[in-house]
Every structure is written in structure tokens, then in C-alpha cells.
Amino acid sequence: MYNRFTLFEKNLTKTLCEISKSNPLYIIQPIPELGFNVPQRILKNSYYNQSKKTSISYESYLERSKKTREIISRSAVKCNVKVLDPSIILCKTGQCISEYKGRPIYRDGDHLSEYGNKLLIPMFKNAM
């Protein structure tokens, strides 16, 4: 019986290999998921003069996304696909940031905002 990670890897590899036969292909490692609503926490910290943490450690990100990152890496090697890693930009200080220049980069706890997405532009420019 297959578990969800086995099925994910099988299907991802099949898809990547099929597409990469005739196209250059890039895949992105997971965006750090913070597990809390970033804009809401930043606002509450400011309004209530609190100091709840608004980032997660890079180690925490790696631990949480380890299996997915490994699957992406293995599938990419099998299919000659290039891997882009947003943590190089979002976690370069050892902490995965949730805001940049005083603005939240997430629209919730798991999805980058348009402002946050723009931080990854250099990652795509370097891929070309």
C-alpha cells in the first residue's frame, strides 16, 4: 500500500519527466509555512504592544518540509529539472522572515502576498 508521500513522489516524477522531455523545467522547493496569520500577528503585536514571534527558524522550516524537499530533489535529479529554493532568500539570516521593510510578506500563514512574491524575483532571474 502506498502512503501519500510515495504517491506524491511517483506522480511528481512522472509529471516532471514527461514535461522536461521537451521543455526546460524548474520546480520550487516549498515556501516556509509559518503556522499563524502573519498580518494579524503583526497588527496585534503593534496594537497591543506585544512581541509574539513573527518568524520561524530555518531549522524548523527544514524539519517541517524535509520529506517534501527530499522528494522534489530526487524527482528533479531523475528528470533533469532545475530546483529553485526560496529559503535562500526568505531564510538567509537563519530565520524565515514574515515581513520586509515593515510590511508583511504573507497574506496568511502559508501563502506569500504579492509584495512577498516580489522578493523572489532574483531567484527567477538567476535561473535564466
mmCIF file with all atom_site columns, C-alpha atoms in Angstrom:
data_model
loop_
_atom_site.group_PDB
_atom_site.id
_atom_site.type_symbol
_atom_site.label_atom_id
_atom_site.label_alt_id
_atom_site.label_comp_id
_atom_site.label_asym_id
_atom_site.label_entity_id
_atom_site.label_seq_id
_atom_site.pdbx_PDB_ins_code
_atom_site.Cartn_x
_atom_site.Cartn_y
_atom_site.Cartn_z
_atom_site.occupancy
_atom_site.B_iso_or_equiv
_atom_site.pdbx_formal_charge
_atom_site.auth_seq_id
_atom_site.auth_comp_id
_atom_site.auth_asym_id
_atom_site.auth_atom_id
_atom_site.pdbx_PDB_model_num
ATOM 1   C CA . MET A 1 1   ? 0.000  0.000  0.000   1.00 0.00 ? 1   MET A CA 1
ATOM 2   C CA . TYR A 1 2   ? 1.288  3.428  -0.928  1.00 0.00 ? 2   TYR A CA 1
ATOM 3   C CA . ASN A 1 3   ? 1.434  6.257  1.561   1.00 0.00 ? 3   ASN A CA 1
ATOM 4   C CA . ARG A 1 4   ? 0.795  9.829  0.454   1.00 0.00 ? 4   ARG A CA 1
ATOM 5   C CA . PHE A 1 5   ? 4.497  10.675 0.144   1.00 0.00 ? 5   PHE A CA 1
ATOM 6   C CA . THR A 1 6   ? 5.159  7.631  -2.038  1.00 0.00 ? 6   THR A CA 1
ATOM 7   C CA . LEU A 1 7   ? 2.257  8.562  -4.302  1.00 0.00 ? 7   LEU A CA 1
ATOM 8   C CA . PHE A 1 8   ? 3.350  12.198 -4.384  1.00 0.00 ? 8   PHE A CA 1
ATOM 9   C CA . GLU A 1 9   ? 6.871  11.220 -5.440  1.00 0.00 ? 9   GLU A CA 1
ATOM 10  C CA . LYS A 1 10  ? 5.651  8.760  -8.059  1.00 0.00 ? 10  LYS A CA 1
ATOM 11  C CA . ASN A 1 11  ? 3.254  11.277 -9.609  1.00 0.00 ? 11  ASN A CA 1
ATOM 12  C CA . LEU A 1 12  ? 5.651  14.210 -9.343  1.00 0.00 ? 12  LEU A CA 1
ATOM 13  C CA . THR A 1 13  ? 8.461  12.271 -11.016 1.00 0.00 ? 13  THR A CA 1
ATOM 14  C CA . LYS A 1 14  ? 6.141  11.082 -13.788 1.00 0.00 ? 14  LYS A CA 1
ATOM 15  C CA . THR A 1 15  ? 4.902  14.622 -14.425 1.00 0.00 ? 15  THR A CA 1
ATOM 16  C CA . LEU A 1 16  ? 8.331  16.290 -14.266 1.00 0.00 ? 16  LEU A CA 1
ATOM 17  C CA . CYS A 1 17  ? 9.942  13.709 -16.545 1.00 0.00 ? 17  CYS A CA 1
ATOM 18  C CA . GLU A 1 18  ? 7.142  13.978 -19.082 1.00 0.00 ? 18  GLU A CA 1
ATOM 19  C CA . ILE A 1 19  ? 7.208  17.783 -19.241 1.00 0.00 ? 19  ILE A CA 1
ATOM 20  C CA . SER A 1 20  ? 11.008 18.068 -19.167 1.00 0.00 ? 20  SER A CA 1
ATOM 21  C CA . LYS A 1 21  ? 11.380 15.849 -22.242 1.00 0.00 ? 21  LYS A CA 1
ATOM 22  C CA . SER A 1 22  ? 10.524 18.785 -24.476 1.00 0.00 ? 22  SER A CA 1
ATOM 23  C CA . ASN A 1 23  ? 10.827 21.837 -22.213 1.00 0.00 ? 23  ASN A CA 1
ATOM 24  C CA . PRO A 1 24  ? 13.341 23.276 -19.785 1.00 0.00 ? 24  PRO A CA 1
ATOM 25  C CA . LEU A 1 25  ? 11.707 22.934 -16.399 1.00 0.00 ? 25  LEU A CA 1
ATOM 26  C CA . TYR A 1 26  ? 12.124 24.443 -12.937 1.00 0.00 ? 26  TYR A CA 1
ATOM 27  C CA . ILE A 1 27  ? 10.493 23.394 -9.693  1.00 0.00 ? 27  ILE A CA 1
ATOM 28  C CA . ILE A 1 28  ? 10.403 25.392 -6.478  1.00 0.00 ? 28  ILE A CA 1
ATOM 29  C CA . GLN A 1 29  ? 11.050 23.990 -3.034  1.00 0.00 ? 29  GLN A CA 1
ATOM 30  C CA . PRO A 1 30  ? 8.252  24.759 -0.544  1.00 0.00 ? 30  PRO A CA 1
ATOM 31  C CA . ILE A 1 31  ? 7.715  28.287 0.716   1.00 0.00 ? 31  ILE A CA 1
ATOM 32  C CA . PRO A 1 32  ? 8.156  28.381 4.508   1.00 0.00 ? 32  PRO A CA 1
ATOM 33  C CA . GLU A 1 33  ? 4.797  27.903 6.237   1.00 0.00 ? 33  GLU A CA 1
ATOM 34  C CA . LEU A 1 34  ? 4.680  29.904 9.439   1.00 0.00 ? 34  LEU A CA 1
ATOM 35  C CA . GLY A 1 35  ? 1.615  28.349 11.032  1.00 0.00 ? 35  GLY A CA 1
ATOM 36  C CA . PHE A 1 36  ? -0.014 31.611 12.066  1.00 0.00 ? 36  PHE A CA 1
ATOM 37  C CA . ASN A 1 37  ? -1.717 34.505 10.318  1.00 0.00 ? 37  ASN A CA 1
ATOM 38  C CA . VAL A 1 38  ? 1.186  36.878 9.719   1.00 0.00 ? 38  VAL A CA 1
ATOM 39  C CA . PRO A 1 39  ? -0.646 40.176 9.059   1.00 0.00 ? 39  PRO A CA 1
ATOM 40  C CA . GLN A 1 40  ? -2.902 39.532 12.047  1.00 0.00 ? 40  GLN A CA 1
ATOM 41  C CA . ARG A 1 41  ? 0.030  38.783 14.376  1.00 0.00 ? 41  ARG A CA 1
ATOM 42  C CA . ILE A 1 42  ? 1.977  41.845 13.228  1.00 0.00 ? 42  ILE A CA 1
ATOM 43  C CA . LEU A 1 43  ? -1.089 44.015 13.760  1.00 0.00 ? 43  LEU A CA 1
ATOM 44  C CA . LYS A 1 44  ? -1.790 42.563 17.220  1.00 0.00 ? 44  LYS A CA 1
ATOM 45  C CA . ASN A 1 45  ? 1.871  42.980 18.212  1.00 0.00 ? 45  ASN A CA 1
ATOM 46  C CA . SER A 1 46  ? 1.681  46.622 17.232  1.00 0.00 ? 46  SER A CA 1
ATOM 47  C CA . TYR A 1 47  ? -1.778 47.377 18.615  1.00 0.00 ? 47  TYR A CA 1
ATOM 48  C CA . TYR A 1 48  ? -1.394 45.525 21.928  1.00 0.00 ? 48  TYR A CA 1
ATOM 49  C CA . ASN A 1 49  ? 2.320  46.293 22.314  1.00 0.00 ? 49  ASN A CA 1
ATOM 50  C CA . GLN A 1 50  ? 3.116  42.568 22.227  1.00 0.00 ? 50  GLN A CA 1
ATOM 51  C CA . SER A 1 51  ? 6.206  40.830 20.961  1.00 0.00 ? 51  SER A CA 1
ATOM 52  C CA . LYS A 1 52  ? 4.945  37.464 19.728  1.00 0.00 ? 52  LYS A CA 1
ATOM 53  C CA . LYS A 1 53  ? 7.418  35.909 17.325  1.00 0.00 ? 53  LYS A CA 1
ATOM 54  C CA . THR A 1 54  ? 6.719  36.650 13.662  1.00 0.00 ? 54  THR A CA 1
ATOM 55  C CA . SER A 1 55  ? 9.267  34.299 12.119  1.00 0.00 ? 55  SER A CA 1
ATOM 56  C CA . ILE A 1 56  ? 10.305 30.668 12.315  1.00 0.00 ? 56  ILE A CA 1
ATOM 57  C CA . SER A 1 57  ? 13.805 29.263 12.394  1.00 0.00 ? 57  SER A CA 1
ATOM 58  C CA . TYR A 1 58  ? 15.357 27.887 9.236   1.00 0.00 ? 58  TYR A CA 1
ATOM 59  C CA . GLU A 1 59  ? 15.826 24.583 11.092  1.00 0.00 ? 59  GLU A CA 1
ATOM 60  C CA . SER A 1 60  ? 12.110 24.475 11.876  1.00 0.00 ? 60  SER A CA 1
ATOM 61  C CA . TYR A 1 61  ? 11.315 25.089 8.212   1.00 0.00 ? 61  TYR A CA 1
ATOM 62  C CA . LEU A 1 62  ? 13.691 22.304 7.135   1.00 0.00 ? 62  LEU A CA 1
ATOM 63  C CA . GLU A 1 63  ? 12.225 19.897 9.679   1.00 0.00 ? 63  GLU A CA 1
ATOM 64  C CA . ARG A 1 64  ? 8.649  20.633 8.629   1.00 0.00 ? 64  ARG A CA 1
ATOM 65  C CA . SER A 1 65  ? 9.334  20.381 4.897   1.00 0.00 ? 65  SER A CA 1
ATOM 66  C CA . LYS A 1 66  ? 12.052 17.699 4.933   1.00 0.00 ? 66  LYS A CA 1
ATOM 67  C CA . LYS A 1 67  ? 10.145 14.915 3.172   1.00 0.00 ? 67  LYS A CA 1
ATOM 68  C CA . THR A 1 68  ? 8.723  17.219 0.512   1.00 0.00 ? 68  THR A CA 1
ATOM 69  C CA . ARG A 1 69  ? 12.124 18.832 -0.132  1.00 0.00 ? 69  ARG A CA 1
ATOM 70  C CA . GLU A 1 70  ? 13.740 15.397 -0.474  1.00 0.00 ? 70  GLU A CA 1
ATOM 71  C CA . ILE A 1 71  ? 11.062 14.205 -2.899  1.00 0.00 ? 71  ILE A CA 1
ATOM 72  C CA . ILE A 1 72  ? 11.407 17.338 -5.022  1.00 0.00 ? 72  ILE A CA 1
ATOM 73  C CA . SER A 1 73  ? 15.184 16.963 -5.087  1.00 0.00 ? 73  SER A CA 1
ATOM 74  C CA . ARG A 1 74  ? 15.092 13.255 -6.032  1.00 0.00 ? 74  ARG A CA 1
ATOM 75  C CA . SER A 1 75  ? 12.465 13.789 -8.720  1.00 0.00 ? 75  SER A CA 1
ATOM 76  C CA . ALA A 1 76  ? 14.372 16.745 -10.147 1.00 0.00 ? 76  ALA A CA 1
ATOM 77  C CA . VAL A 1 77  ? 17.581 14.706 -10.442 1.00 0.00 ? 77  VAL A CA 1
ATOM 78  C CA . LYS A 1 78  ? 15.764 11.813 -12.150 1.00 0.00 ? 78  LYS A CA 1
ATOM 79  C CA . CYS A 1 79  ? 14.152 14.160 -14.654 1.00 0.00 ? 79  CYS A CA 1
ATOM 80  C CA . ASN A 1 80  ? 16.967 16.679 -15.188 1.00 0.00 ? 80  ASN A CA 1
ATOM 81  C CA . VAL A 1 81  ? 14.882 19.516 -13.724 1.00 0.00 ? 81  VAL A CA 1
ATOM 82  C CA . LYS A 1 82  ? 16.382 22.555 -12.036 1.00 0.00 ? 82  LYS A CA 1
ATOM 83  C CA . VAL A 1 83  ? 15.348 23.259 -8.431  1.00 0.00 ? 83  VAL A CA 1
ATOM 84  C CA . LEU A 1 84  ? 14.846 26.775 -7.093  1.00 0.00 ? 84  LEU A CA 1
ATOM 85  C CA . ASP A 1 85  ? 14.925 27.299 -3.344  1.00 0.00 ? 85  ASP A CA 1
ATOM 86  C CA . PRO A 1 86  ? 13.038 30.281 -1.876  1.00 0.00 ? 86  PRO A CA 1
ATOM 87  C CA . SER A 1 87  ? 14.582 29.687 1.551   1.00 0.00 ? 87  SER A CA 1
ATOM 88  C CA . ILE A 1 88  ? 17.846 31.130 0.218   1.00 0.00 ? 88  ILE A CA 1
ATOM 89  C CA . ILE A 1 89  ? 16.051 34.482 0.111   1.00 0.00 ? 89  ILE A CA 1
ATOM 90  C CA . LEU A 1 90  ? 13.424 34.113 2.823   1.00 0.00 ? 90  LEU A CA 1
ATOM 91  C CA . CYS A 1 91  ? 15.601 32.425 5.460   1.00 0.00 ? 91  CYS A CA 1
ATOM 92  C CA . LYS A 1 92  ? 19.072 33.799 4.791   1.00 0.00 ? 92  LYS A CA 1
ATOM 93  C CA . THR A 1 93  ? 19.617 35.004 8.388   1.00 0.00 ? 93  THR A CA 1
ATOM 94  C CA . GLY A 1 94  ? 18.726 31.661 9.992   1.00 0.00 ? 94  GLY A CA 1
ATOM 95  C CA . GLN A 1 95  ? 15.158 32.888 10.493  1.00 0.00 ? 95  GLN A CA 1
ATOM 96  C CA . CYS A 1 96  ? 12.444 32.649 7.859   1.00 0.00 ? 96  CYS A CA 1
ATOM 97  C CA . ILE A 1 97  ? 11.072 36.164 7.665   1.00 0.00 ? 97  ILE A CA 1
ATOM 98  C CA . SER A 1 98  ? 7.419  37.151 7.660   1.00 0.00 ? 98  SER A CA 1
ATOM 99  C CA . GLU A 1 99  ? 7.861  40.837 6.930   1.00 0.00 ? 99  GLU A CA 1
ATOM 100 C CA . TYR A 1 100 ? 10.186 43.003 4.912   1.00 0.00 ? 100 TYR A CA 1
ATOM 101 C CA . LYS A 1 101 ? 10.713 46.715 5.413   1.00 0.00 ? 101 LYS A CA 1
ATOM 102 C CA . GLY A 1 102 ? 7.850  46.792 7.903   1.00 0.00 ? 102 GLY A CA 1
ATOM 103 C CA . ARG A 1 103 ? 5.318  45.089 5.636   1.00 0.00 ? 103 ARG A CA 1
ATOM 104 C CA . PRO A 1 104 ? 4.003  41.523 5.880   1.00 0.00 ? 104 PRO A CA 1
ATOM 105 C CA . ILE A 1 105 ? 5.140  39.274 3.045   1.00 0.00 ? 105 ILE A CA 1
ATOM 106 C CA . TYR A 1 106 ? 2.394  36.696 3.675   1.00 0.00 ? 106 TYR A CA 1
ATOM 107 C CA . ARG A 1 107 ? -1.335 37.111 3.179   1.00 0.00 ? 107 ARG A CA 1
ATOM 108 C CA . ASP A 1 108 ? -1.943 34.470 5.862   1.00 0.00 ? 108 ASP A CA 1
ATOM 109 C CA . GLY A 1 109 ? 0.434  31.947 7.423   1.00 0.00 ? 109 GLY A CA 1
ATOM 110 C CA . ASP A 1 110 ? 1.208  29.879 4.362   1.00 0.00 ? 110 ASP A CA 1
ATOM 111 C CA . HIS A 1 111 ? 0.864  31.998 1.218   1.00 0.00 ? 111 HIS A CA 1
ATOM 112 C CA . LEU A 1 112 ? 3.059  34.850 0.109   1.00 0.00 ? 112 LEU A CA 1
ATOM 113 C CA . SER A 1 113 ? 1.372  38.118 -0.711  1.00 0.00 ? 113 SER A CA 1
ATOM 114 C CA . GLU A 1 114 ? 2.037  39.938 -3.967  1.00 0.00 ? 114 GLU A CA 1
ATOM 115 C CA . TYR A 1 115 ? 4.559  42.032 -2.046  1.00 0.00 ? 115 TYR A CA 1
ATOM 116 C CA . GLY A 1 116 ? 6.227  38.854 -0.732  1.00 0.00 ? 116 GLY A CA 1
ATOM 117 C CA . ASN A 1 117 ? 6.253  37.212 -4.143  1.00 0.00 ? 117 ASN A CA 1
ATOM 118 C CA . LYS A 1 118 ? 8.313  40.094 -5.486  1.00 0.00 ? 118 LYS A CA 1
ATOM 119 C CA . LEU A 1 119 ? 11.111 39.232 -3.051  1.00 0.00 ? 119 LEU A CA 1
ATOM 120 C CA . LEU A 1 120 ? 11.635 36.032 -5.041  1.00 0.00 ? 120 LEU A CA 1
ATOM 121 C CA . ILE A 1 121 ? 12.237 37.789 -8.375  1.00 0.00 ? 121 ILE A CA 1
ATOM 122 C CA . PRO A 1 122 ? 16.044 37.454 -8.030  1.00 0.00 ? 122 PRO A CA 1
ATOM 123 C CA . MET A 1 123 ? 15.626 33.686 -7.612  1.00 0.00 ? 123 MET A CA 1
ATOM 124 C CA . PHE A 1 124 ? 13.913 33.523 -11.008 1.00 0.00 ? 124 PHE A CA 1
ATOM 125 C CA . LYS A 1 125 ? 16.315 35.951 -12.680 1.00 0.00 ? 125 LYS A CA 1
ATOM 126 C CA . ASN A 1 126 ? 19.268 33.833 -11.555 1.00 0.00 ? 126 ASN A CA 1
ATOM 127 C CA . ALA A 1 127 ? 17.605 30.752 -13.030 1.00 0.00 ? 127 ALA A CA 1
ATOM 128 C CA . MET A 1 128 ? 17.765 32.103 -16.546 1.00 0.00 ? 128 MET A CA 1
#
